[in-house]
PDB file of C-alpha atoms in Angstrom:
ATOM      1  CA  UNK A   1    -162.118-136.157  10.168  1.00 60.00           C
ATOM      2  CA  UNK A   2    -161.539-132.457  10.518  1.00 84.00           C
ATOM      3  CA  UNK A   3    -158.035-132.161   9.341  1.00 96.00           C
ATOM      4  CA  UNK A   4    -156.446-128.935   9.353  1.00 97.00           C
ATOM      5  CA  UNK A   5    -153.354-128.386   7.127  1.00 97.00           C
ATOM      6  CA  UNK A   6    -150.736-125.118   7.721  1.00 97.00           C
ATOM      7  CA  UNK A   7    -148.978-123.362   4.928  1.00 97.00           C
ATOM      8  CA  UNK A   8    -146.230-121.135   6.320  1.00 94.00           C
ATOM      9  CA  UNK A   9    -145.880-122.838   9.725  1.00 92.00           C
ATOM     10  CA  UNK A  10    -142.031-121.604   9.711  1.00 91.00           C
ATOM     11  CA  UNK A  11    -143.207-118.138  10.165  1.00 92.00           C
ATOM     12  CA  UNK A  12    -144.486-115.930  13.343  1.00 95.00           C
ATOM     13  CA  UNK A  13    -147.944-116.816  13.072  1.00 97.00           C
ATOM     14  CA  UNK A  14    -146.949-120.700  12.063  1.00 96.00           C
ATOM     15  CA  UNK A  15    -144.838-121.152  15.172  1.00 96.00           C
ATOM     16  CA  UNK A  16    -148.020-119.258  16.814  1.00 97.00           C
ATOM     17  CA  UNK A  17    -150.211-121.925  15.859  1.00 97.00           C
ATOM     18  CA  UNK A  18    -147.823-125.028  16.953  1.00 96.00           C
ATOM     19  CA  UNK A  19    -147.779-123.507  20.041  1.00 96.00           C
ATOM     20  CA  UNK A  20    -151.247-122.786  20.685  1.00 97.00           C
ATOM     21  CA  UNK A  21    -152.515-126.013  18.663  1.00 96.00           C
ATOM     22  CA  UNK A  22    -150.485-127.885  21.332  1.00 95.00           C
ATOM     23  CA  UNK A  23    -151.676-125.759  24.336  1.00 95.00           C
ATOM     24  CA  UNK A  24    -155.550-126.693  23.193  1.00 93.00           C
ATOM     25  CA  UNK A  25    -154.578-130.223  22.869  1.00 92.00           C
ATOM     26  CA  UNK A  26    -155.759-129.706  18.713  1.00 90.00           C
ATOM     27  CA  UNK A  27    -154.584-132.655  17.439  1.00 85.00           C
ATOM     28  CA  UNK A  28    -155.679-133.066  13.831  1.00 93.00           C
ATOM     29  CA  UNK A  29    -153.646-130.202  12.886  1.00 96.00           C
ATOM     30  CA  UNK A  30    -150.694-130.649   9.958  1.00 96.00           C
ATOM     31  CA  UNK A  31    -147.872-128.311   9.968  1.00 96.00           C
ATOM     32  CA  UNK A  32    -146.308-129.286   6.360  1.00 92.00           C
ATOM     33  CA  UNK A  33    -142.482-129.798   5.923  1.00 84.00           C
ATOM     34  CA  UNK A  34    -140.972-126.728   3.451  1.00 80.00           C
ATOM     35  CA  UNK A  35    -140.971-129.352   0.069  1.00 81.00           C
ATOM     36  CA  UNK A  36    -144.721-129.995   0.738  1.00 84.00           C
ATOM     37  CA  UNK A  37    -145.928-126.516   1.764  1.00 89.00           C
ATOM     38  CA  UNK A  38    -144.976-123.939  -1.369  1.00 93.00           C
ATOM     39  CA  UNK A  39    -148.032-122.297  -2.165  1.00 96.00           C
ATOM     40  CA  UNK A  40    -146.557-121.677  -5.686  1.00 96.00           C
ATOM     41  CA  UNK A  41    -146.034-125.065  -6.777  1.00 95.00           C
ATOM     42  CA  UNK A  42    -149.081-126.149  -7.997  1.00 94.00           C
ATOM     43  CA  UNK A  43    -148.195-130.060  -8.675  1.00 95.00           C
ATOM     44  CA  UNK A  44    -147.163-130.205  -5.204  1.00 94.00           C
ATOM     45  CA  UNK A  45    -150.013-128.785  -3.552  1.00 96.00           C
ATOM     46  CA  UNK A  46    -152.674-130.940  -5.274  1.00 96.00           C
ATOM     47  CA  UNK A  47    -150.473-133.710  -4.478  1.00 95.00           C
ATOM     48  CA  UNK A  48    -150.742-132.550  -0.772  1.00 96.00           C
ATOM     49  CA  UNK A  49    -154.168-131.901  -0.919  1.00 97.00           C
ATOM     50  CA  UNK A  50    -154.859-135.371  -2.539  1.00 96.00           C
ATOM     51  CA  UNK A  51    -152.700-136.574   0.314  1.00 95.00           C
ATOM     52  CA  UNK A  52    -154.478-135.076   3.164  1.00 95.00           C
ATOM     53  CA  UNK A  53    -157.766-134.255   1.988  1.00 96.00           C
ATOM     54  CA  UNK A  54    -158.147-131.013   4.582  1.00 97.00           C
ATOM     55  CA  UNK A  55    -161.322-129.834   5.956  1.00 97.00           C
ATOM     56  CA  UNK A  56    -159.630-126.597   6.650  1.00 98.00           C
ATOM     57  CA  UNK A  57    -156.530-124.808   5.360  1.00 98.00           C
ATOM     58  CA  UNK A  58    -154.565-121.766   6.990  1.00 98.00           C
ATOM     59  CA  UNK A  59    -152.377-119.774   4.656  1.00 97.00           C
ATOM     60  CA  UNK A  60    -149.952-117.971   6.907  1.00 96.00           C
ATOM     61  CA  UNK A  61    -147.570-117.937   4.058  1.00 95.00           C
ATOM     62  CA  UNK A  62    -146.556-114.421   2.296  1.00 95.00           C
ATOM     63  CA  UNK A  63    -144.315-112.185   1.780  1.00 94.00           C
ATOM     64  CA  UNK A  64    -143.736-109.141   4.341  1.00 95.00           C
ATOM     65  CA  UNK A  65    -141.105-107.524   3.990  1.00 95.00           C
ATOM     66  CA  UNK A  66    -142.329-104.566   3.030  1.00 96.00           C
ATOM     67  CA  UNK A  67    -139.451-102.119   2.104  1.00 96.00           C
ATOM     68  CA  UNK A  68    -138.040-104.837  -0.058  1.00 97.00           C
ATOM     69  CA  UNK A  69    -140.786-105.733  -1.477  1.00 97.00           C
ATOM     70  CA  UNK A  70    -140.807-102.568  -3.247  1.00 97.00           C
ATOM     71  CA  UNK A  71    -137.582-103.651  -5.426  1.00 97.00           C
ATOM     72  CA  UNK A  72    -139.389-107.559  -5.894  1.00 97.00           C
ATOM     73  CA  UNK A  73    -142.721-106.392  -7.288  1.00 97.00           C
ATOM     74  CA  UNK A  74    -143.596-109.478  -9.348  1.00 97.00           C
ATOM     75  CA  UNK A  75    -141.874-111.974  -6.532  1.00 97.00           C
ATOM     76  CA  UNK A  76    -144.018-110.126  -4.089  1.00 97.00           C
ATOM     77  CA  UNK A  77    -146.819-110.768  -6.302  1.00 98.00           C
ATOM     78  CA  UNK A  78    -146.557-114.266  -6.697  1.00 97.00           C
ATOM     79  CA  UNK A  79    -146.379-115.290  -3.345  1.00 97.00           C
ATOM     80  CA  UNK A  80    -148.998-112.668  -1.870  1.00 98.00           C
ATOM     81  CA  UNK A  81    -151.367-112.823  -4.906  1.00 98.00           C
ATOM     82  CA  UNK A  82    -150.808-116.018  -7.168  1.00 98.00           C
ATOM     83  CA  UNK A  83    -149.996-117.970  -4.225  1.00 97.00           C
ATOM     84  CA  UNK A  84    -153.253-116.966  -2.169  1.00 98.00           C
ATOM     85  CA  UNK A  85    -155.147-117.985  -5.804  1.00 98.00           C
ATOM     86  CA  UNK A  86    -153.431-121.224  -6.122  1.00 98.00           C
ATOM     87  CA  UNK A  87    -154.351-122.280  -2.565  1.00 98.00           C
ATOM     88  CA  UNK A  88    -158.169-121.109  -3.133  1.00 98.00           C
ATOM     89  CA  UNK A  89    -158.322-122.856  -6.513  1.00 98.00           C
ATOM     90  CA  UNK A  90    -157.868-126.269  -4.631  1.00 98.00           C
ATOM     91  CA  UNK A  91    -159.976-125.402  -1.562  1.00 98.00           C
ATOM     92  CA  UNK A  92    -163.020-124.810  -4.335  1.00 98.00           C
ATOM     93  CA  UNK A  93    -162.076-128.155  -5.782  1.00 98.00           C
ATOM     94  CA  UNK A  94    -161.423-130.006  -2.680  1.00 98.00           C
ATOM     95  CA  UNK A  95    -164.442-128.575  -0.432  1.00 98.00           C
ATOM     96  CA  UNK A  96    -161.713-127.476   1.651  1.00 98.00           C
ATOM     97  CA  UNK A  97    -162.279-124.068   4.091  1.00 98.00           C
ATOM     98  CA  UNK A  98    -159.452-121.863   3.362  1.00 98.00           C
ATOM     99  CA  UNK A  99    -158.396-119.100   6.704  1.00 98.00           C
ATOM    100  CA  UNK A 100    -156.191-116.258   4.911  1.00 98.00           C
ATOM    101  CA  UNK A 101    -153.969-113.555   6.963  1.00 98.00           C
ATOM    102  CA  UNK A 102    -154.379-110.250   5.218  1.00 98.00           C
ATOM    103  CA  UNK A 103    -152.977-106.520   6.502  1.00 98.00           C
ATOM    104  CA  UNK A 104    -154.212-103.419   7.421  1.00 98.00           C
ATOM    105  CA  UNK A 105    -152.138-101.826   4.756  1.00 98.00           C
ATOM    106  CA  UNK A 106    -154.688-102.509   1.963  1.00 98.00           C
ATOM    107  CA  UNK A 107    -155.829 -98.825   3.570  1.00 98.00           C
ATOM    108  CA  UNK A 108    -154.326 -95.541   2.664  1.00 97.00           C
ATOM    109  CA  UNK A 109    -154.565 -94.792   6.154  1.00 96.00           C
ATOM    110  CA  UNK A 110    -155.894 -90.880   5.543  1.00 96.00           C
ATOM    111  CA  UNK A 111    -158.982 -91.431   7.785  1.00 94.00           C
ATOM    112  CA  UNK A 112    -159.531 -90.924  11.853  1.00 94.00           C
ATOM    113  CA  UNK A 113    -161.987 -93.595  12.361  1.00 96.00           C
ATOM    114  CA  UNK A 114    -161.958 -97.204  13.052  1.00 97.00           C
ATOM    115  CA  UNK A 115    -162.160 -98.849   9.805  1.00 98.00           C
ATOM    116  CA  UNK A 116    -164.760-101.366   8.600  1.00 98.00           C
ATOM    117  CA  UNK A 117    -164.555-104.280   6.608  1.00 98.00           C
ATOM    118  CA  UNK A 118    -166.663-102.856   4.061  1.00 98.00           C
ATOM    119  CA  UNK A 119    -164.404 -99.764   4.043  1.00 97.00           C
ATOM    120  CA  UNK A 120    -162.740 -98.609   0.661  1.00 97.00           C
ATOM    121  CA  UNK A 121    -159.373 -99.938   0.022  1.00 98.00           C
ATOM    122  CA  UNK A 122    -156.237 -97.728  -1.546  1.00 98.00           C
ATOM    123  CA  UNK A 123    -152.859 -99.844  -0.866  1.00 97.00           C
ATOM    124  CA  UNK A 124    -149.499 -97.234  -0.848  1.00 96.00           C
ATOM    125  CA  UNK A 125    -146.881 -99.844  -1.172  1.00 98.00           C
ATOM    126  CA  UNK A 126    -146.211-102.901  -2.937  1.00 98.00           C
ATOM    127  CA  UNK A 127    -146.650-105.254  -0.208  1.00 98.00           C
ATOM    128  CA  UNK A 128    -150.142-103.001   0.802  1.00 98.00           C
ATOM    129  CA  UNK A 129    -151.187-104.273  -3.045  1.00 98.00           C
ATOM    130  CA  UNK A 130    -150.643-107.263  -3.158  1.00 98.00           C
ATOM    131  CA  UNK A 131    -151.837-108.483  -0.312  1.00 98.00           C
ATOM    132  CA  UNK A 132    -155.225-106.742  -1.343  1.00 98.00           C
ATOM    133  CA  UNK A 133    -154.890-108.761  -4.413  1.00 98.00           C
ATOM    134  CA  UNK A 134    -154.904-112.076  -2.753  1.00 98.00           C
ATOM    135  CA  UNK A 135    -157.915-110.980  -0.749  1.00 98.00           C
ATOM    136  CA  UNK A 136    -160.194-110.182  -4.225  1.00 98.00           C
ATOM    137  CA  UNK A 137    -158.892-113.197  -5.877  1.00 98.00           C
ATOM    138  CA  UNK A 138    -159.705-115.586  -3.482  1.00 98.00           C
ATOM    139  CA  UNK A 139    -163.751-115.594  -3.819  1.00 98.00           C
ATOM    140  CA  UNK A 140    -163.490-115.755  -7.355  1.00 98.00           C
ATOM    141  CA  UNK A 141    -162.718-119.911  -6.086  1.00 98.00           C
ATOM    142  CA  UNK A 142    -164.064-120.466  -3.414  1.00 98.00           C
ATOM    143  CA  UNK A 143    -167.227-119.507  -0.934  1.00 98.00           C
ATOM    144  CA  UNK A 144    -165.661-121.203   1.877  1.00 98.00           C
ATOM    145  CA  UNK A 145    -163.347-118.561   3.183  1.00 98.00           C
ATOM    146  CA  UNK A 146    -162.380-116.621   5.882  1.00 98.00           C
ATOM    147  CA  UNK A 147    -160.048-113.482   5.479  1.00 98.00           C
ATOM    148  CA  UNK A 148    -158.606-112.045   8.588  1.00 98.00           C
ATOM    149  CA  UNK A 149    -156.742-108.363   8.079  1.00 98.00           C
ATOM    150  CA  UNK A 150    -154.512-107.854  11.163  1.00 98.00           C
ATOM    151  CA  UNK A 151    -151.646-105.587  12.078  1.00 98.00           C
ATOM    152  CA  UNK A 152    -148.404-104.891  13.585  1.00 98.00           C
ATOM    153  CA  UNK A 153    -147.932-108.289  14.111  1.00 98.00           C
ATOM    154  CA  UNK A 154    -145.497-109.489  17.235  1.00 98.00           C
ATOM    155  CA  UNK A 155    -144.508-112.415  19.211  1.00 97.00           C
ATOM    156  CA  UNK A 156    -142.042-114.791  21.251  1.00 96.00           C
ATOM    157  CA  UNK A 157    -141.166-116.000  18.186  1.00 95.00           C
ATOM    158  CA  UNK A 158    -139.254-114.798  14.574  1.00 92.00           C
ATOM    159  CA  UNK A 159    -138.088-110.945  14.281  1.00 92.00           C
ATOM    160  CA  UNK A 160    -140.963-108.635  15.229  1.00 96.00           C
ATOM    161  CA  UNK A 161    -140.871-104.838  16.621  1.00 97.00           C
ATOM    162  CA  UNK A 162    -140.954-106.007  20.699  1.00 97.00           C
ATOM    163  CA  UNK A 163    -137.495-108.258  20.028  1.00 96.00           C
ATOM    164  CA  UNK A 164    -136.113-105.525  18.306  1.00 96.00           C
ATOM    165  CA  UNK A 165    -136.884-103.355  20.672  1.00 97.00           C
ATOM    166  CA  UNK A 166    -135.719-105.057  23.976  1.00 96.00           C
ATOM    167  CA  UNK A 167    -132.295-106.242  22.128  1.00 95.00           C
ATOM    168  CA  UNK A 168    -131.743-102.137  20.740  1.00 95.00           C
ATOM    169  CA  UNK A 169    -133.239-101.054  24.837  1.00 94.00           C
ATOM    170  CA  UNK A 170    -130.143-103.771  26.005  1.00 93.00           C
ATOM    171  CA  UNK A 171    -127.925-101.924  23.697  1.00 94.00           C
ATOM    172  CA  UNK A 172    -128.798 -98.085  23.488  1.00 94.00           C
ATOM    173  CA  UNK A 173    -129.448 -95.233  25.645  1.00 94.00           C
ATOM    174  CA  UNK A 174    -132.023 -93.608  23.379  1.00 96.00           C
ATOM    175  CA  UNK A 175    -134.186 -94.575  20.846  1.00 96.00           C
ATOM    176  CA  UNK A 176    -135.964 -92.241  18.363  1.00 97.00           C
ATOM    177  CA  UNK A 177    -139.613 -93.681  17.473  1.00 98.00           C
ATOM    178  CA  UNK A 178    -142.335 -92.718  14.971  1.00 97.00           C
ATOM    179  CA  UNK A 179    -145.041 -90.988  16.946  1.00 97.00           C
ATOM    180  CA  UNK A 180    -147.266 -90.319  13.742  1.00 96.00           C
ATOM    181  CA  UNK A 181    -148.526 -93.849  12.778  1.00 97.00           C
ATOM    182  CA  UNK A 182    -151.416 -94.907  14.944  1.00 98.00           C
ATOM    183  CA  UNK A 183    -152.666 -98.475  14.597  1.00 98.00           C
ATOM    184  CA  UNK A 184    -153.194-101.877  17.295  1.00 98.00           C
ATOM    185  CA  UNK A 185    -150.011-103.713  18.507  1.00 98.00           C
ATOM    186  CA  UNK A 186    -151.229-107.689  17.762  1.00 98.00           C
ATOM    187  CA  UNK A 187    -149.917-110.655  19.711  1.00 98.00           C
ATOM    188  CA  UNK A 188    -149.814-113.392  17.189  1.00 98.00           C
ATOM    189  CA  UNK A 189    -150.498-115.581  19.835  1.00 98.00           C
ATOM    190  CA  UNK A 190    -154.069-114.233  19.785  1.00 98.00           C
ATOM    191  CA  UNK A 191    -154.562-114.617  16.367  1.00 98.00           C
ATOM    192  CA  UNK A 192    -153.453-118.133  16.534  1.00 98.00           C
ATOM    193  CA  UNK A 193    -156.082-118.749  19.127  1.00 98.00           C
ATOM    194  CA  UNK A 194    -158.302-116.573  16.743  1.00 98.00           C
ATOM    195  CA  UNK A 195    -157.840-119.296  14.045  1.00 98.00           C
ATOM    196  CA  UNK A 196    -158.268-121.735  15.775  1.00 97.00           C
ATOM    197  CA  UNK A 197    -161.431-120.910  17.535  1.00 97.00           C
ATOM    198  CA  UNK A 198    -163.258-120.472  14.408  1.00 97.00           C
ATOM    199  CA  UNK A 199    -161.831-124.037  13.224  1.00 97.00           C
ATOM    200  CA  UNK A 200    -163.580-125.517  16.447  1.00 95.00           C
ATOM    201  CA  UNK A 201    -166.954-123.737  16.291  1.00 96.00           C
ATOM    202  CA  UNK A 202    -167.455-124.855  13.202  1.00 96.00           C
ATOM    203  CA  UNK A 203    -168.637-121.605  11.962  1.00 97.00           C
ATOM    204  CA  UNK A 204    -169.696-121.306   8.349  1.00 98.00           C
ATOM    205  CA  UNK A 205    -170.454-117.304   8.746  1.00 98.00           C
ATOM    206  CA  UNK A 206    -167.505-117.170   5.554  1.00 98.00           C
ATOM    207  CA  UNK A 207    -165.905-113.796   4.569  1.00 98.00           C
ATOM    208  CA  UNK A 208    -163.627-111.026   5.299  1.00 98.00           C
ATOM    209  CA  UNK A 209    -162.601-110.100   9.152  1.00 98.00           C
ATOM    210  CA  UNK A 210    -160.861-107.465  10.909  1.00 98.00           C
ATOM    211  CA  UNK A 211    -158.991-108.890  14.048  1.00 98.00           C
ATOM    212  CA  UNK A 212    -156.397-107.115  16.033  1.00 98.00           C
ATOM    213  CA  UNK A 213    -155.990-106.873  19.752  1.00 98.00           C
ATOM    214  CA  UNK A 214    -157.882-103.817  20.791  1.00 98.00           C
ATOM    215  CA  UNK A 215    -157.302-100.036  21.506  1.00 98.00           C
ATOM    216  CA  UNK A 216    -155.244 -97.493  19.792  1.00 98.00           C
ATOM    217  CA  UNK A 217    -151.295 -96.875  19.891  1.00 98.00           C
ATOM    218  CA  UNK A 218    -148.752 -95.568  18.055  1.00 98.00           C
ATOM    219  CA  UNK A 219    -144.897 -96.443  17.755  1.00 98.00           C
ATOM    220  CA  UNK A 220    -143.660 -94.464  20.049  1.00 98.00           C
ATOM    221  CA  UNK A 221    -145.906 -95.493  22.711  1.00 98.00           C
ATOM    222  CA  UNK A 222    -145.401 -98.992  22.056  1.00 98.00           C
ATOM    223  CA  UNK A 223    -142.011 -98.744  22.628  1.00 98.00           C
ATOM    224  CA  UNK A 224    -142.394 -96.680  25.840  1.00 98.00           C
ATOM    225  CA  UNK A 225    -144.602-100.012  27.161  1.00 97.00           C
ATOM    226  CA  UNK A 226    -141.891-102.413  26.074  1.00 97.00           C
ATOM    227  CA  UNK A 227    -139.101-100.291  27.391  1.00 97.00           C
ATOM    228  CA  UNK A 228    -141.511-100.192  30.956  1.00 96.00           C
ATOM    229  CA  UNK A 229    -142.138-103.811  30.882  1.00 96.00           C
ATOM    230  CA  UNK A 230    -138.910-104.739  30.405  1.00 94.00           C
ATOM    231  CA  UNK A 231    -137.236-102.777  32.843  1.00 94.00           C
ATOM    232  CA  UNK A 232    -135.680-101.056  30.600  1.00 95.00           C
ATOM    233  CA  UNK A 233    -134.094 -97.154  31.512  1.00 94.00           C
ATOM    234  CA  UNK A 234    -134.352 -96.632  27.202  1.00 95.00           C
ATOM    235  CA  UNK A 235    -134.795 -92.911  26.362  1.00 96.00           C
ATOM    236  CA  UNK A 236    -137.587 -93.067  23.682  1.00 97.00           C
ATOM    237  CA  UNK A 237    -137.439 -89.806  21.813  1.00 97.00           C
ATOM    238  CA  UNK A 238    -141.042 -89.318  19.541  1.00 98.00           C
ATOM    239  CA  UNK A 239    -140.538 -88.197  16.213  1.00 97.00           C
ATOM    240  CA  UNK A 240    -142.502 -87.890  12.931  1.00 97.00           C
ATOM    241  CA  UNK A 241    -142.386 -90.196  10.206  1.00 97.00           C
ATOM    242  CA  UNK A 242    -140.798 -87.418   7.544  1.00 96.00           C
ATOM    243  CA  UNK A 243    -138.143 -87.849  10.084  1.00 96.00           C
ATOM    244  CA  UNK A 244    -136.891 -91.709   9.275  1.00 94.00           C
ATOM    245  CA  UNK A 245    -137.892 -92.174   5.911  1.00 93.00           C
ATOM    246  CA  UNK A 246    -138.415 -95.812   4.355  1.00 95.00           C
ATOM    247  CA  UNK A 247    -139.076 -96.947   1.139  1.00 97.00           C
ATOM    248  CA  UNK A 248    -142.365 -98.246   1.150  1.00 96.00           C
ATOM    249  CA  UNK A 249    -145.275 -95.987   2.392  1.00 95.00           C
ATOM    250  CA  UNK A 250    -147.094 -96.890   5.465  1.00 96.00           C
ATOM    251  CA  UNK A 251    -150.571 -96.239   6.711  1.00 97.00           C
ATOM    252  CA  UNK A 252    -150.993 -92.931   9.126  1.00 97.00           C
ATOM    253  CA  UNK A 253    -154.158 -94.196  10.720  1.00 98.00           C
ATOM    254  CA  UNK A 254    -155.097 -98.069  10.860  1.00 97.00           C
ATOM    255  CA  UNK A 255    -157.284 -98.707  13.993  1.00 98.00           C
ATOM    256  CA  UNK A 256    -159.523-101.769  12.783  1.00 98.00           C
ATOM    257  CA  UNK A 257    -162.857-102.040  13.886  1.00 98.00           C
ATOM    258  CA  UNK A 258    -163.596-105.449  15.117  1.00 98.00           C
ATOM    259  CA  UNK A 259    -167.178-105.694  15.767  1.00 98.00           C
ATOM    260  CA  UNK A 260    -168.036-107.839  13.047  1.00 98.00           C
ATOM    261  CA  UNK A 261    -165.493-110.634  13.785  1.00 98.00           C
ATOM    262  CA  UNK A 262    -166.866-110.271  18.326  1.00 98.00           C
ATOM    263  CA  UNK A 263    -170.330-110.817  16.710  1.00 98.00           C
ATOM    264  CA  UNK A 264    -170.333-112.966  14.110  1.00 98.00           C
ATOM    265  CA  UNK A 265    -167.507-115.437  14.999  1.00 98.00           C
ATOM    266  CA  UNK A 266    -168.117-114.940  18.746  1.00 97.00           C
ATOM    267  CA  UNK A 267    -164.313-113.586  19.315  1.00 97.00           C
ATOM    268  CA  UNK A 268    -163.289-112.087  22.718  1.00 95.00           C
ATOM    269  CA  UNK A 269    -160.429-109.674  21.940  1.00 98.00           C
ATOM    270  CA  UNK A 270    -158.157-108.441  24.259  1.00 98.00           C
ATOM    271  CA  UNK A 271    -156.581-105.464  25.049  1.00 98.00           C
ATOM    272  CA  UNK A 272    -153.301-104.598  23.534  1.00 98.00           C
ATOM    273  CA  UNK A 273    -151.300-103.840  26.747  1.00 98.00           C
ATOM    274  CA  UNK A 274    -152.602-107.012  27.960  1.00 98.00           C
ATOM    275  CA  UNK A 275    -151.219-109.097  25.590  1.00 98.00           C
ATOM    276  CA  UNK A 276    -148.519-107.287  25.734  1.00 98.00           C
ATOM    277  CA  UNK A 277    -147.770-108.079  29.167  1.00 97.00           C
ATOM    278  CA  UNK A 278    -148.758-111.706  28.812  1.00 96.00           C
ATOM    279  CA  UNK A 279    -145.947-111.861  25.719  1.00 97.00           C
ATOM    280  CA  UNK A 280    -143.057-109.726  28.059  1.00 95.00           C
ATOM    281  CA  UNK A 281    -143.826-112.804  30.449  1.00 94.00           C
ATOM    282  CA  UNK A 282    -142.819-115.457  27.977  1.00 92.00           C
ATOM    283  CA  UNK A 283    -139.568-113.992  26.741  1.00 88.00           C
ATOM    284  CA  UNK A 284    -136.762-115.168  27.722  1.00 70.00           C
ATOM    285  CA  UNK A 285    -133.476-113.531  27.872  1.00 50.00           C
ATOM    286  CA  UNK A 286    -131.882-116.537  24.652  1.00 47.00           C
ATOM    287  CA  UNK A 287    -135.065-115.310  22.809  1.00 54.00           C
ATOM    288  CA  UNK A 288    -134.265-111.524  22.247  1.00 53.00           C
TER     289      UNK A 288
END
């Protein structure tokens, strides 16, 4: 029996999953109650993994907040790094396959190209670090792993950059956006399905994945095709990121490349605008 336990399924990407798990008909999925699923209590989680005795883990659990995590270094920490280690340790133990989220901010962001998996690392924030932290320590328990990196993650569901931008386009005439940062708009949706498909191929091609919808954006002209789709009239006004300063650093450039995860794990990864589109079509007015 192939069970499949969730960590985090309160989050984006968790509710992602339900909702996709239950669209696929995936049955032998668990999404674990808050007591049972903190990745930081150890005694619990063994407990849970004695319980269930998973094939297959997926940590969606971490923290994201990325401006505050700049004030909660060692919180961050835990969670992101300790967390990701605690949940590895028992997947080497257990012969359980762990699937990790990771971010595109483990890059500086400096470059112009698409990056690589096998591209050099340099984190400028907290959240950036730790994140990268959880991806290193991982292997060190387990060979049974898949790593995804993804980015600007959004979605019917929690608080994301598309609901905040339909409820400020409801409520404002103009909107000033960061035209500077360019990067891939991901509909968590996707990922879910993502996850899921590598759960039902059975794919043992372990290791570290890029996976983001596809093409290139930045802020601004995300918000320009929300605004559109939504019928918006929003003025979006460009500016550059010296001009709404935050405290945590992001990344100027961070296109992924995703060639390894369309070959390897036999992905088919759509366009950006096209899941954006399909995600406009599920929102509902009580949901903004």
């Amino acid at each position: 029996m192939n069970k499949t336990l969730v960590f985090g399924g309160s989050g984006q990407l968790g509710q992602c999953l339900q909702y996709v798990a239950q669209e696929r008909s995936f049955i032998d999925i668990v999404f674990l109650p808050e007591e049972q699923a903190n990745i930081l209590n150890q005694e619990t989680l063994r407990a849970t993994f004695e319980q269930h005795r998973p094939a297959y883990i997926i940590n969606c659990a971490a923290y994201t907040a990325v401006d505050k995590a700049e004030d909660e270094v060692d919180l961050v920490r835990k969670v992101n790094r300790d967390g990701a280690e605690n949940l590895a340790r028992l997947c080497g133990e257990f012969g359980t396959t762990m699937l990790h989220i990771s971010t595109d901010f483990v890059f500086a962001g400096t470059g112009n190209e698409p990056l690589l998996e096998t591209d050099e690392t340099a984190p400028i924030s907290v959240y950036g670090l730790t994140k990268l932290e959880g991806e290193q320590v991982i292997p060190t328990h387990t060979a049974q792993y898949f790593i995804l990196r993804t980015s600007w993650l959004y979605s019917e569901y929690a608080g994301n950059f598309v609901k905040t931008m339909l409820r400020f386009g409801q409520e404002r005439e103009e909107m000033r956006v960061i035209w500077d940062q360019l990067g891939t708009p991901t509909y968590a949706v996707d990922l879910a399905g993502a996850l899921l498909h590598i759960i039902e191929s059975g794919s043992t091609a372990y290791g570290l994945y890029h996976y983001s919808n596809e093409g290139v954006t930045s802020w601004y002209d995300f918000a320009v095709a929300i605004f559109e789709l939504g019928g918006l009239p929003t003025r979006t006004v460009p500016i550059r990121t010296a001009e709404y300063p935050t405290k945590a650093t992001r990344p100027a450039f961070s296109v992924m490349d995703k060639t390894k995860a369309k070959t390897a794990l036999g992905l088919a990864i759509p366009h950006w605008r096209a899941s954006l589109v399909e995600c406009m079509g599920r929102l509902g007015e009580d949901s903004i």
